[in-house]
XYZ file of C-alpha atoms in Angstrom:
248
model
C 147.949 104.657 70.484
C 145.641 104.073 73.413
C 144.534 107.280 75.160
C 143.749 107.073 78.883
C 140.589 108.523 80.359
C 142.426 111.393 82.045
C 144.258 112.326 78.860
C 141.024 112.206 76.877
C 139.337 114.510 79.367
C 142.232 116.927 79.090
C 142.001 116.959 75.311
C 138.279 117.659 75.467
C 138.830 120.459 77.972
C 141.250 122.124 75.580
C 138.998 121.784 72.545
C 138.017 125.018 70.829
C 135.380 125.967 68.314
C 135.034 128.794 65.840
C 132.699 131.622 66.905
C 129.326 131.628 65.200
C 128.459 134.751 63.186
C 126.220 137.156 65.149
C 126.354 134.702 68.038
C 125.766 137.393 70.659
C 122.752 138.844 68.835
C 121.378 135.338 68.312
C 121.826 134.402 71.967
C 120.033 137.472 73.272
C 117.246 137.115 70.697
C 116.628 133.475 71.677
C 116.691 134.391 75.371
C 114.164 137.166 74.682
C 111.870 134.818 72.734
C 111.920 132.353 75.634
C 111.169 135.130 78.122
C 108.272 136.475 76.034
C 106.814 132.986 75.640
C 107.018 132.223 79.360
C 105.436 135.573 80.268
C 102.393 134.731 78.123
C 101.818 131.428 79.922
C 99.236 132.276 82.567
C 99.371 128.713 83.881
C 101.942 125.970 83.553
C 103.350 123.000 85.405
C 106.626 121.136 85.094
C 108.685 118.347 86.621
C 112.416 118.708 87.068
C 115.693 117.260 88.327
C 118.409 119.323 89.976
C 122.061 118.746 90.797
C 124.037 121.067 93.057
C 127.762 120.751 93.640
C 129.701 121.613 96.769
C 133.464 121.748 97.183
C 135.054 120.181 100.238
C 138.029 121.792 102.036
C 140.339 119.410 100.144
C 138.790 120.548 96.825
C 136.741 117.444 96.119
C 133.482 118.096 94.286
C 130.408 116.391 95.699
C 127.094 116.515 93.818
C 123.673 116.353 95.490
C 120.614 115.420 93.431
C 116.896 116.017 93.882
C 113.659 115.890 91.898
C 110.523 117.976 92.046
C 107.578 119.638 90.388
C 106.189 123.154 90.125
C 102.774 124.612 89.267
C 102.238 128.286 88.446
C 99.137 130.421 87.986
C 100.078 134.008 87.258
C 100.342 136.473 88.779
C 100.247 135.231 92.351
C 99.949 131.471 92.828
C 102.761 128.966 93.072
C 103.236 125.418 94.346
C 106.722 123.939 94.246
C 107.959 120.678 95.764
C 111.414 119.122 95.922
C 112.598 115.779 97.271
C 116.263 114.998 97.811
C 118.488 113.056 100.142
C 118.481 115.749 102.818
C 115.109 117.467 102.533
C 111.556 116.742 101.398
C 109.805 120.090 101.195
C 107.077 122.009 99.434
C 106.213 125.687 99.142
C 102.681 126.927 98.514
C 101.890 130.562 97.718
C 98.294 131.785 97.388
C 98.943 135.480 96.810
C 98.564 136.343 100.479
C 100.929 134.086 102.370
C 103.585 131.501 101.646
C 103.699 128.150 103.403
C 106.978 126.243 103.697
C 106.295 122.630 104.608
C 109.032 120.227 105.612
C 107.483 116.803 105.116
C 110.352 114.848 106.630
C 110.518 117.100 109.718
C 106.694 117.194 109.962
C 106.606 120.940 110.439
C 105.527 124.016 108.506
C 105.847 127.790 108.674
C 103.639 130.459 107.166
C 104.792 133.949 106.236
C 102.596 136.853 105.187
C 103.644 137.814 101.663
C 100.866 139.602 99.780
C 101.788 140.272 96.177
C 102.951 138.554 93.027
C 105.300 135.640 92.378
C 107.969 138.160 91.381
C 107.607 139.941 94.722
C 107.663 136.631 96.584
C 110.971 135.598 95.006
C 112.537 138.953 95.932
C 111.277 138.647 99.518
C 112.467 135.073 100.037
C 115.898 135.792 98.574
C 116.255 138.884 100.790
C 115.316 136.677 103.766
C 118.218 134.371 102.963
C 116.482 131.524 101.125
C 118.474 130.051 98.230
C 116.253 129.833 95.140
C 118.421 128.750 92.197
C 116.325 128.400 89.062
C 113.570 130.687 90.384
C 114.520 133.285 87.751
C 112.690 131.146 85.190
C 109.392 131.659 87.052
C 109.484 135.444 86.870
C 107.391 137.571 84.529
C 110.493 139.348 83.169
C 113.000 136.531 82.731
C 114.967 138.389 80.042
C 115.539 141.524 82.118
C 116.645 139.534 85.154
C 118.939 137.085 83.353
C 120.391 139.640 80.940
C 121.339 142.051 83.731
C 125.099 142.038 84.186
C 125.835 139.869 81.143
C 129.236 140.746 79.690
C 129.356 138.063 76.995
C 126.696 136.051 75.157
C 127.130 133.211 72.681
C 124.823 131.021 70.616
C 126.814 127.788 70.712
C 124.529 125.872 68.339
C 121.998 123.127 68.990
C 121.877 120.289 71.480
C 119.423 117.574 72.491
C 117.963 117.396 76.001
C 115.698 114.458 76.778
C 115.223 113.805 73.077
C 114.226 117.441 72.405
C 116.267 119.646 70.074
C 117.336 122.856 71.812
C 119.253 126.029 71.094
C 122.370 126.088 73.279
C 123.225 129.493 74.756
C 126.188 130.512 76.926
C 126.491 133.725 78.949
C 129.092 135.269 81.221
C 128.679 137.568 84.216
C 131.380 138.894 86.529
C 131.069 136.046 89.056
C 129.174 133.363 87.151
C 129.009 131.622 83.809
C 125.621 130.193 82.891
C 124.199 128.141 80.075
C 120.669 127.671 78.830
C 119.159 125.146 76.441
C 115.902 126.412 74.879
C 113.522 124.189 72.912
C 113.466 124.989 69.197
C 110.192 125.697 67.392
C 106.969 127.401 68.433
C 107.301 126.638 72.165
C 110.696 128.010 73.291
C 110.642 126.680 76.843
C 113.795 126.155 78.921
C 114.980 122.535 78.984
C 118.259 122.861 80.881
C 119.891 125.602 82.956
C 123.449 125.456 84.331
C 125.056 128.041 86.622
C 128.821 127.916 87.252
C 130.215 129.848 90.242
C 133.541 131.262 89.064
C 134.175 133.088 92.347
C 134.306 129.786 94.281
C 137.312 127.456 94.157
C 136.864 124.580 91.673
C 133.838 126.359 90.123
C 130.887 124.318 91.459
C 127.742 124.144 89.341
C 123.998 124.112 89.777
C 122.070 122.196 87.091
C 118.320 122.249 86.464
C 116.761 119.908 83.882
C 113.082 120.246 82.934
C 111.683 116.761 82.355
C 108.103 117.612 81.382
C 106.082 120.746 80.702
C 102.337 121.397 80.471
C 100.150 124.456 80.094
C 97.621 122.857 82.424
C 97.588 123.135 86.206
C 95.619 120.849 88.510
C 96.243 122.602 91.819
C 94.139 124.780 94.100
C 97.254 126.282 95.768
C 95.906 125.667 99.261
C 97.587 123.967 102.202
C 95.942 121.624 104.691
C 98.523 120.485 107.259
C 98.610 116.745 107.997
C 97.422 115.865 111.495
C 100.931 114.924 112.642
C 102.504 118.168 111.428
C 103.189 121.113 113.720
C 103.368 124.803 112.925
C 106.612 126.569 113.821
C 108.030 130.059 113.476
C 109.835 130.649 110.205
C 113.116 131.100 112.080
C 112.643 127.678 113.670
C 112.173 125.823 110.398
C 114.539 122.865 110.060
C 117.121 122.537 107.310
C 115.413 122.696 103.900
C 118.302 123.031 101.421
C 119.382 120.483 98.807
C 122.678 119.932 100.618
C 123.388 118.734 104.180
C 124.057 121.264 106.906
C 127.709 122.154 107.216
C 128.598 121.352 103.610
C 131.041 123.817 102.080
C 130.323 125.400 98.707
């Protein structure tokens, strides 16, 4: 009997698997090992791809894709850049101020933010900036990600970009999230998926780490191009992954 694509998808959606013994303990232990490893990395750089879904008023899912790179020097230096279809931006933090540079709009804003990367993330999120995936840059990834977890599972192993990973799944009140962590002596995150259960049709954010290095070739300084103007932070143009007016 020939099975249509829609029927096959339905069968896969209904598939079940037997729980793995001590899955919750395993999941939290692997998450903790990743967090401890990341905290010890005083410098690192990575390239990544992201996909973010929005849901239209008629419940159609639309996915927006971007690529970028990040460089970190703990405790207080960060350079992140992201290029997508609706924004080409970078953020540079030198421990004293953060610069948000919109390359396509040829403008930048600078905000005083003395402190650590952890403190910067808290400040930007409180100011209304969306920073999905930024949890992985913090010095206490385990404490932040584990907060509010009501269920944890070690699903098994998977392969991301040719790399064998431990596949973890967690549940919070409003979100489900999954993490794929490289097996072996360097338990770095390879893939991170957040599912918004509180939003109709459960849109997802996906982060895939393409490359990782313990080396950083960045002085974390910003020299504005000659055709770029400085603006107030409130006057910064649209810098999100998705177009203005899109519904999530």
